Short mmCIF file of C-alpha atoms in Angstrom, two decimals:
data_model
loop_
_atom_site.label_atom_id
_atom_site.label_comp_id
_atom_site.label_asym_id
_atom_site.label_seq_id
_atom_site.Cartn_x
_atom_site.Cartn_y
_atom_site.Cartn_z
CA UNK A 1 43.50 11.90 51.56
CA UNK A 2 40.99 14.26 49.21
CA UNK A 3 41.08 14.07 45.95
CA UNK A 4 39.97 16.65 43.77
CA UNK A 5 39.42 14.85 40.35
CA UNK A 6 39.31 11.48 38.94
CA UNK A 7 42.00 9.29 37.47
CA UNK A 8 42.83 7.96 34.63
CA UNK A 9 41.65 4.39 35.18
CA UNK A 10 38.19 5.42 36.33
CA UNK A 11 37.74 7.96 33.53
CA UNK A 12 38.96 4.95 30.62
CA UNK A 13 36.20 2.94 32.48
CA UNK A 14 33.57 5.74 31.67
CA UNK A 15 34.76 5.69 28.52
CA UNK A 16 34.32 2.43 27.83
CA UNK A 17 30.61 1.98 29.29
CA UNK A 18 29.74 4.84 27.51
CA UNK A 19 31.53 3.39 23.46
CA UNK A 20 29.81 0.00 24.65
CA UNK A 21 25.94 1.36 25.35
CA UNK A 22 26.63 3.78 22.13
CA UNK A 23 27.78 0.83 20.21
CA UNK A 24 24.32 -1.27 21.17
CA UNK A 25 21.75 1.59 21.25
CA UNK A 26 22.98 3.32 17.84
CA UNK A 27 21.89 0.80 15.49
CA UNK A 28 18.78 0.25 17.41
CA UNK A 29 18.22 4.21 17.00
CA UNK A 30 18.84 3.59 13.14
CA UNK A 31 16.09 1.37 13.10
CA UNK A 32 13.70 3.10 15.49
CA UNK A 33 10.30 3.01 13.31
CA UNK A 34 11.13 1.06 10.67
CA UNK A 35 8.74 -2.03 11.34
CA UNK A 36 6.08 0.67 12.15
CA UNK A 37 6.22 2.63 9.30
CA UNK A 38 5.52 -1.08 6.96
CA UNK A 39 3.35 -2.11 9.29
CA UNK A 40 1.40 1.98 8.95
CA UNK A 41 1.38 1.84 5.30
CA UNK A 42 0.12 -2.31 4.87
CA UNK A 43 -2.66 -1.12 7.67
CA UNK A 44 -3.93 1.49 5.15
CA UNK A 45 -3.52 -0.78 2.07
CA UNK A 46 -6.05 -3.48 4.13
CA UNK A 47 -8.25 -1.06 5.42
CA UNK A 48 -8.92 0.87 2.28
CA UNK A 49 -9.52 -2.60 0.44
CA UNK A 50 -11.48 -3.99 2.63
CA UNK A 51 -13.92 -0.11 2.98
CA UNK A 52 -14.42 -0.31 -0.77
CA UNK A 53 -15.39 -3.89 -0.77
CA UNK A 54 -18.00 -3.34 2.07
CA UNK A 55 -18.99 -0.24 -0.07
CA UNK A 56 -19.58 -1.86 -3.49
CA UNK A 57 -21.73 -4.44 -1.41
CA UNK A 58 -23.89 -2.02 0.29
CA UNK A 59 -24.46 0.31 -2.88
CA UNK A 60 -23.70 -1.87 -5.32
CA UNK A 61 -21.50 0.19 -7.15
CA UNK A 62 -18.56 -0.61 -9.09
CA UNK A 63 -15.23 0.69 -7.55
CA UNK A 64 -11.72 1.22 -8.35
CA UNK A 65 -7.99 1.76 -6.23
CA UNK A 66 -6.04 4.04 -8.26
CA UNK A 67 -2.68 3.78 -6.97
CA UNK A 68 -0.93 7.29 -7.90
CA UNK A 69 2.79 7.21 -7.14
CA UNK A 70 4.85 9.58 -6.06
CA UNK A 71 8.26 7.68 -7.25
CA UNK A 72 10.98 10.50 -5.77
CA UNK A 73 9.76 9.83 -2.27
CA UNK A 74 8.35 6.55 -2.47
CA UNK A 75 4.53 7.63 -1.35
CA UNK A 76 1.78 7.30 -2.74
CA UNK A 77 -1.72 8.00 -2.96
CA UNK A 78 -4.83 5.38 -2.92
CA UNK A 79 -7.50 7.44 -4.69
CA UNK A 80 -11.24 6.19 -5.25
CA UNK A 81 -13.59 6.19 -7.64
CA UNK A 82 -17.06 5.47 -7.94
CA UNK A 83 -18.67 4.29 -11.47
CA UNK A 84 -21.94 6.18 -11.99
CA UNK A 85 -22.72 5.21 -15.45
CA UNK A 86 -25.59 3.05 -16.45
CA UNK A 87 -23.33 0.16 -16.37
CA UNK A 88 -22.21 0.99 -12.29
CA UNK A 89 -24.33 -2.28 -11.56
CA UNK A 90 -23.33 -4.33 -14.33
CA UNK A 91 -20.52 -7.08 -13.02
CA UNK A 92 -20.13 -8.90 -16.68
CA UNK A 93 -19.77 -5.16 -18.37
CA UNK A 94 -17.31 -4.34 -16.51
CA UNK A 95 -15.13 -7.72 -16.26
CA UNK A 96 -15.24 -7.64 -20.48
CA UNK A 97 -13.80 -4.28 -20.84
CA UNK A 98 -10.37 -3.97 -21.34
CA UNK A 99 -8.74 -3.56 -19.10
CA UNK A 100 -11.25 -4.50 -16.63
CA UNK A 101 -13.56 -1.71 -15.60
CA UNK A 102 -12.02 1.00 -17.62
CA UNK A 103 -14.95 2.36 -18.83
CA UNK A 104 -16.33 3.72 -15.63
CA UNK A 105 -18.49 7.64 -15.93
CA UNK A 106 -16.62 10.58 -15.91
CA UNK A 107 -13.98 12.57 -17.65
CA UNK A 108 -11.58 10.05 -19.13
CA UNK A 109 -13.91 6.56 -17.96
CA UNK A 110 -12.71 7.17 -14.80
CA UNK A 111 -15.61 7.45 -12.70
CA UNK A 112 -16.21 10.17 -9.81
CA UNK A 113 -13.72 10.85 -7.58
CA UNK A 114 -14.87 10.24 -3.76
CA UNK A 115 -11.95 12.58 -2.28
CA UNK A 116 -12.60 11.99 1.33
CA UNK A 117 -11.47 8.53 0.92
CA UNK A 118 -8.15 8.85 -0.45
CA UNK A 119 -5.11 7.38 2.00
CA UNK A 120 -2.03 8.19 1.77
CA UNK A 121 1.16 5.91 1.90
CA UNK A 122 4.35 7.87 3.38
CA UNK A 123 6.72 4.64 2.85
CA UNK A 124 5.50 2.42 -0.35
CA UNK A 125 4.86 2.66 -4.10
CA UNK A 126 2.55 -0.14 -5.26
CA UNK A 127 2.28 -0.73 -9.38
CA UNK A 128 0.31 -3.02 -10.71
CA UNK A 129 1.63 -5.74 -12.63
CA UNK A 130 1.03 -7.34 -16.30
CA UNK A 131 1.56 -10.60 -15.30
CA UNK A 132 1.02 -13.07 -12.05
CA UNK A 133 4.56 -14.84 -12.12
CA UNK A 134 7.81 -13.66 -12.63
CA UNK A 135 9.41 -10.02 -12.56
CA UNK A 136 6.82 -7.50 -12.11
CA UNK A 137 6.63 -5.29 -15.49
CA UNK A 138 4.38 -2.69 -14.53
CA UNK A 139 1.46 -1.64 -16.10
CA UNK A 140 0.67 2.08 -17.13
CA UNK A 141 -0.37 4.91 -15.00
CA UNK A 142 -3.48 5.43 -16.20
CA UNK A 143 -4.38 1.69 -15.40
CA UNK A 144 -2.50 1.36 -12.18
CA UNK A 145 -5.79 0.31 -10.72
CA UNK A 146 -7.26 -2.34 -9.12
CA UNK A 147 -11.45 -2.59 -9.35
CA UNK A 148 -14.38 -3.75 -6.65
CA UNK A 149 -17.52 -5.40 -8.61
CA UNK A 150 -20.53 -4.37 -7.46
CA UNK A 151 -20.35 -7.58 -5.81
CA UNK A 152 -17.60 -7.08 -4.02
CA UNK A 153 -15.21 -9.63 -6.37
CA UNK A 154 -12.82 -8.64 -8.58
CA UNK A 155 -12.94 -8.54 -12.46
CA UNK A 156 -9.15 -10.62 -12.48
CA UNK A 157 -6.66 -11.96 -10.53
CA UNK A 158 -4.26 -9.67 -10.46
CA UNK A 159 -0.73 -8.43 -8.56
CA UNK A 160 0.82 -5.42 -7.96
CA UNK A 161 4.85 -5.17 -6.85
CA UNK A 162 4.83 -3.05 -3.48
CA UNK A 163 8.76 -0.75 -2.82
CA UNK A 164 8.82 0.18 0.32
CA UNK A 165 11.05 3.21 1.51
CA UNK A 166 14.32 2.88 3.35
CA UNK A 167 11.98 4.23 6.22
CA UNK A 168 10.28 1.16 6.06
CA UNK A 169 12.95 -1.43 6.24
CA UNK A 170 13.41 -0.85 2.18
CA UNK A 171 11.47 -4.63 1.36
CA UNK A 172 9.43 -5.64 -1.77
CA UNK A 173 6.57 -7.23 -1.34
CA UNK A 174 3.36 -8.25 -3.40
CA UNK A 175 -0.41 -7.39 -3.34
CA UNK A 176 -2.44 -10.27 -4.68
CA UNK A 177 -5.61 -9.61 -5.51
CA UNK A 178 -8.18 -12.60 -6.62
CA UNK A 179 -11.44 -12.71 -8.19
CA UNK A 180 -13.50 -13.93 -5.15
CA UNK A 181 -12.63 -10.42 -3.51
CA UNK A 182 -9.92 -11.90 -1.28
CA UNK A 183 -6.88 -10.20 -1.19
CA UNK A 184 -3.10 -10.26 0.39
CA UNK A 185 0.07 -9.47 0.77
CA UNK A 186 2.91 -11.56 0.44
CA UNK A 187 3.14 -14.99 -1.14
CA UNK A 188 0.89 -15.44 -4.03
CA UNK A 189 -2.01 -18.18 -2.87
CA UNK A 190 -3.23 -20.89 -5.45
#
């Protein structure tokens, strides 16, 4: 016999393949970029520490990360600057200013800007904290900085609360930074 269609049993068995591979690939579609976009923005967090370190070494310059967020979006920018006072050389000036290495060259102490080295982040905003334990109050924008000695330490241990982006798996997260240079993210290390 020829049939010119299908019937009703084959097309509710379509059906239901097709609700059951929608119902497994959807979420996975939801979530399609989420561990890369963290994993993007804590690359360029590492890599931009660990460029200004190896620069403060080879010129022996003092350096700082100003972290400029962009709170609406949850981006932000990791800007550089390069201290070309007198004092760029000088580790003890700069760890007993307050706050540490505020009083870089420059309009407003903040040094010179060295724009081809600013990253962007498209999924976190990182702000600095005023304390190592506890909830993260953060500190203002004009010192939402962290600075590289000319030695390539750090005036003070320090933290900074890190909000990433629903595009990013929406986590919190902290950057520890430590006097010997060392940095990292996550768990604070004593």
């Amino acid at each position: 016999m020829n049939r010119n269609g299908f019937s009703i049993l084959e097309l509710l068995v379509v059906i239901a393949v097709a609700s059951i591979v929608v119902g497994i690939g959807l979420p996975a579609i939801n979530n399609f970029g989420v561990s890369e976009n963290y994993q993007g923005d804590i690359s360029i967090v590492r890599s931009q520490f660990n460029l200004v370190r190896q620069m403060a070494m080879e010129d022996g310059n003092a350096y700082r990360i100003k972290i400029v967020n962009n709170d609406s979006d949850n981006t932000a920018e990791l800007e550089v600057y390069k201290d070309e006072s007198l004092n760029r050389f000088n580790t003890e000036f700069h760890k007993s200013s307050s706050p540490p290495c505020s009083s870089f060259s420059g309009v407003g102490n903040n040094g010179a800007k060295v724009d081809d080295l600013t990253k962007e982040l498209e999924h976190f905003v990182i702000k600095k904290c005023t304390s190592l334990t506890g909830n993260c109050t953060a500190v203002s924008d004009a010192n939402n900085y962290f600075c590289i000695l000319p030695n390539a330490t750090m005036p003070e241990n320090a933290r900074g609360s890190i909000t990433a982006s629903n595009r990013a798996g929406g986590k919190s997260d902290f950057l520890n930074v430590y006097s010997s240079g060392f940095f990292n993210i996550g768990s604070r290390i004593d």
